[in-house]
Amino acid sequence: MVNKLVLVWFRRDLRITDNTALRRAYARAKEVGGQVLPVYFAEKKLLTGPNSSNNRNLFWSQSLLELQENLRTMNSDILIVDGSARSSILELINKIRSIQPPNQRNYEVDSFYFNEDYTEFSRRRDEEVASILKDQNVEINPCKDLVVYHKDEVSKADKSIYSVFTPYKNAWLKKYSVEAGEFAASLSKNYDEEFRISLENLLVKKSAKDNVFDSIEKSTDFVKIFDLKEWANKLEKNPFLAQKGGEKSAQTAVKNFFLNKIYSYSVTRNRADINGTSKLSAHLKFGTISIRKLVANTFHYIEKAPDSASRASCEIYLSELIWREFYQMILANHPHVEKEEFQKKYIGISWENNFKKFEAWKNGLTGYPFIDAAMRELNQTGWMHNRGRMAVAMFLTKDLDVDWRLGEKYFMEKLVDGDTAANNGGWQWSASTGTDAAPYFRIFNPVTQGLKCDPNGDYVRKWVPELAMIKDKKIHAPWELDPIILRADHEIELGESYPERIVDHYIARDKSIAKYKFEADK
């Protein structure tokens, strides 16, 4: 006889509520008379690698610590292994097998559950882990949890993959309308509470005499435990971080959005000067909220909308969630987009890549107030309004002629919600190289964008205080004011207290159109 353990590997799903891998691991443990052992592998490449971010590490550590505390209230814990899954999984299995509990029933790993991810790094890692587990006769079970529909579940009649959003969205909605009943149950409070009670009975217990956690944590020959609290305490603190990690914070943000913002979303989502978005992006990145719950909740509010305008707001928000699904699907089916343009005709397109201009863009010193405000918001809070993201990305690629990959990488260094699929999709859209991309001749005017998204200039005044003395919409184009008036009335000297424009938008626009036309016609 053996004590069977079902391992559930937490990754981008730092929650107990409506977690597919956790639910399936529980079902398996119940079936074989075993127990569920939660595991996390602290991958150094993700925490300190080239695409890591202090802001995301803060959010991640908050979320994982809260998950650990939640499991501890259930008399269990999560085993946080110091090392990659590829290098540590075999050692972990061997250590579990070596434990000699008092009841003389040895431990055996029955199966291994985790929720899928679609980046190149994740796919390769998971394939290697699957190969190791296969050699150990451990059943591996990847689960769909990051999205409602993944890879090829929403496809054309001939089973080919969509590369344009609108038909994908229509097919997505058609499929969901048929299957909506499967997701409706996730809105029930009892659905979560009943599972939590049942799960508690099957989790490996922290206080048991034959304590698996103690046996592994005290081991010196197999597995090294990652000290999450110590590591988190060494992170650079950011009191301005836009979103706080953890499942509890996610639930509060969801409640606030649906009660106070969802029915006005169609208007407020385009205003950078108004707190009108859901602020759930980081929670979706790290899975502290279930995408299924978010979608089901949105449909619930669509059904109870008091008027057509409110319903339209909900539908626009739903469309944004489907955009997220679309970009995840593109990444899963076209992995080359991580490194090169989706549209083959633009692969190898030339870029000026002027270092001084790139540095000015990064630091919010381009001389275009709305662009600078958005970049300074990013640098301080780790977040930027979506309209700002599109504007600064198009400005970098079209006005400054800088490679979209450089901007994409900088975003990943700063964003608390930095998600490879969404970030890549957004940057390639702005650079006119991706799916559904803005036509190369459609180039945002940075002044017009400011006037639309910040009509009173309040957003610019907050983030570009050098211009705060300009009280009207002229704040978006200070160079149009008489220099004497700027100095006398606003205490501003362009080139001194605030930079001159680093490019003339209209000249840069014409140059960009000519470049793209040449590449497209080759």
mmCIF file of C-alpha atoms in Angstrom, residues 2-9 21-39 71 74-77 96 99 101-103 105-113 198-213:
data_model
loop_
_atom_site.group_PDB
_atom_site.id
_atom_site.type_symbol
_atom_site.label_atom_id
_atom_site.label_comp_id
_atom_site.label_asym_id
_atom_site.label_seq_id
_atom_site.Cartn_x
_atom_site.Cartn_y
_atom_site.Cartn_z
ATOM 1 C CA VAL A 2 1.104 3.553 -0.727
ATOM 2 C CA ASN A 3 0.009 7.080 0.101
ATOM 3 C CA LYS A 4 -0.905 8.506 -3.281
ATOM 4 C CA LEU A 5 -0.169 12.172 -3.898
ATOM 5 C CA VAL A 6 -1.703 14.241 -6.673
ATOM 6 C CA LEU A 7 0.520 17.249 -7.353
ATOM 7 C CA VAL A 8 -0.999 20.498 -8.596
ATOM 8 C CA TRP A 9 1.545 22.919 -10.055
ATOM 9 C CA ALA A 21 -6.035 22.288 -12.444
ATOM 10 C CA LEU A 22 -6.832 22.417 -8.731
ATOM 11 C CA ARG A 23 -10.369 21.113 -9.280
ATOM 12 C CA ARG A 24 -9.190 18.287 -11.512
ATOM 13 C CA ALA A 25 -6.401 17.380 -9.082
ATOM 14 C CA TYR A 26 -8.978 17.226 -6.304
ATOM 15 C CA ALA A 27 -11.223 14.964 -8.401
ATOM 16 C CA ARG A 28 -8.296 12.652 -9.121
ATOM 17 C CA ALA A 29 -7.269 12.484 -5.453
ATOM 18 C CA LYS A 30 -10.826 11.625 -4.501
ATOM 19 C CA GLU A 31 -10.923 8.909 -7.165
ATOM 20 C CA VAL A 32 -7.696 7.161 -6.082
ATOM 21 C CA GLY A 33 -8.031 7.782 -2.338
ATOM 22 C CA GLY A 34 -5.073 10.134 -2.310
ATOM 23 C CA GLN A 35 -4.194 13.682 -1.270
ATOM 24 C CA VAL A 36 -3.536 16.944 -3.108
ATOM 25 C CA LEU A 37 -0.088 18.532 -2.761
ATOM 26 C CA PRO A 38 0.196 22.155 -4.032
ATOM 27 C CA VAL A 39 3.583 22.997 -5.591
ATOM 28 C CA LEU A 71 -3.912 27.177 2.078
ATOM 29 C CA MET A 74 -7.034 25.024 5.439
ATOM 30 C CA ASN A 75 -4.315 23.315 7.527
ATOM 31 C CA SER A 76 -2.161 22.851 4.439
ATOM 32 C CA ASP A 77 0.509 24.810 2.539
ATOM 33 C CA ILE A 96 8.637 12.148 -1.971
ATOM 34 C CA ILE A 99 9.923 9.723 2.827
ATOM 35 C CA PRO A 101 6.139 7.917 7.303
ATOM 36 C CA PRO A 102 5.298 6.303 10.677
ATOM 37 C CA ASN A 103 2.420 4.298 9.175
ATOM 38 C CA ARG A 105 2.854 3.448 3.775
ATOM 39 C CA ASN A 106 5.312 5.018 1.391
ATOM 40 C CA TYR A 107 4.384 8.021 -0.693
ATOM 41 C CA GLU A 108 4.010 7.851 -4.452
ATOM 42 C CA VAL A 109 3.253 10.598 -6.952
ATOM 43 C CA ASP A 110 0.135 9.475 -8.776
ATOM 44 C CA SER A 111 -0.364 12.377 -11.194
ATOM 45 C CA PHE A 112 0.591 15.940 -11.962
ATOM 46 C CA TYR A 113 -1.827 18.754 -12.915
ATOM 47 C CA SER A 198 -14.320 19.456 0.091
ATOM 48 C CA LEU A 199 -10.788 20.394 -0.963
ATOM 49 C CA GLU A 200 -9.703 21.005 2.624
ATOM 50 C CA ASN A 201 -10.399 17.347 3.427
ATOM 51 C CA LEU A 202 -8.051 16.125 0.681
ATOM 52 C CA LEU A 203 -5.155 18.584 0.938
ATOM 53 C CA VAL A 204 -1.889 17.296 2.388
ATOM 54 C CA LYS A 205 -1.962 18.448 6.002
ATOM 55 C CA LYS A 206 0.729 20.677 7.431
ATOM 56 C CA SER A 207 0.229 19.337 10.977
ATOM 57 C CA ALA A 208 0.107 15.608 10.210
ATOM 58 C CA LYS A 209 2.606 13.309 11.933
ATOM 59 C CA ASP A 210 3.864 12.115 8.570
ATOM 60 C CA ASN A 211 4.275 15.699 7.389
ATOM 61 C CA VAL A 212 5.287 15.807 3.735
ATOM 62 C CA PHE A 213 6.030 19.534 3.935
#
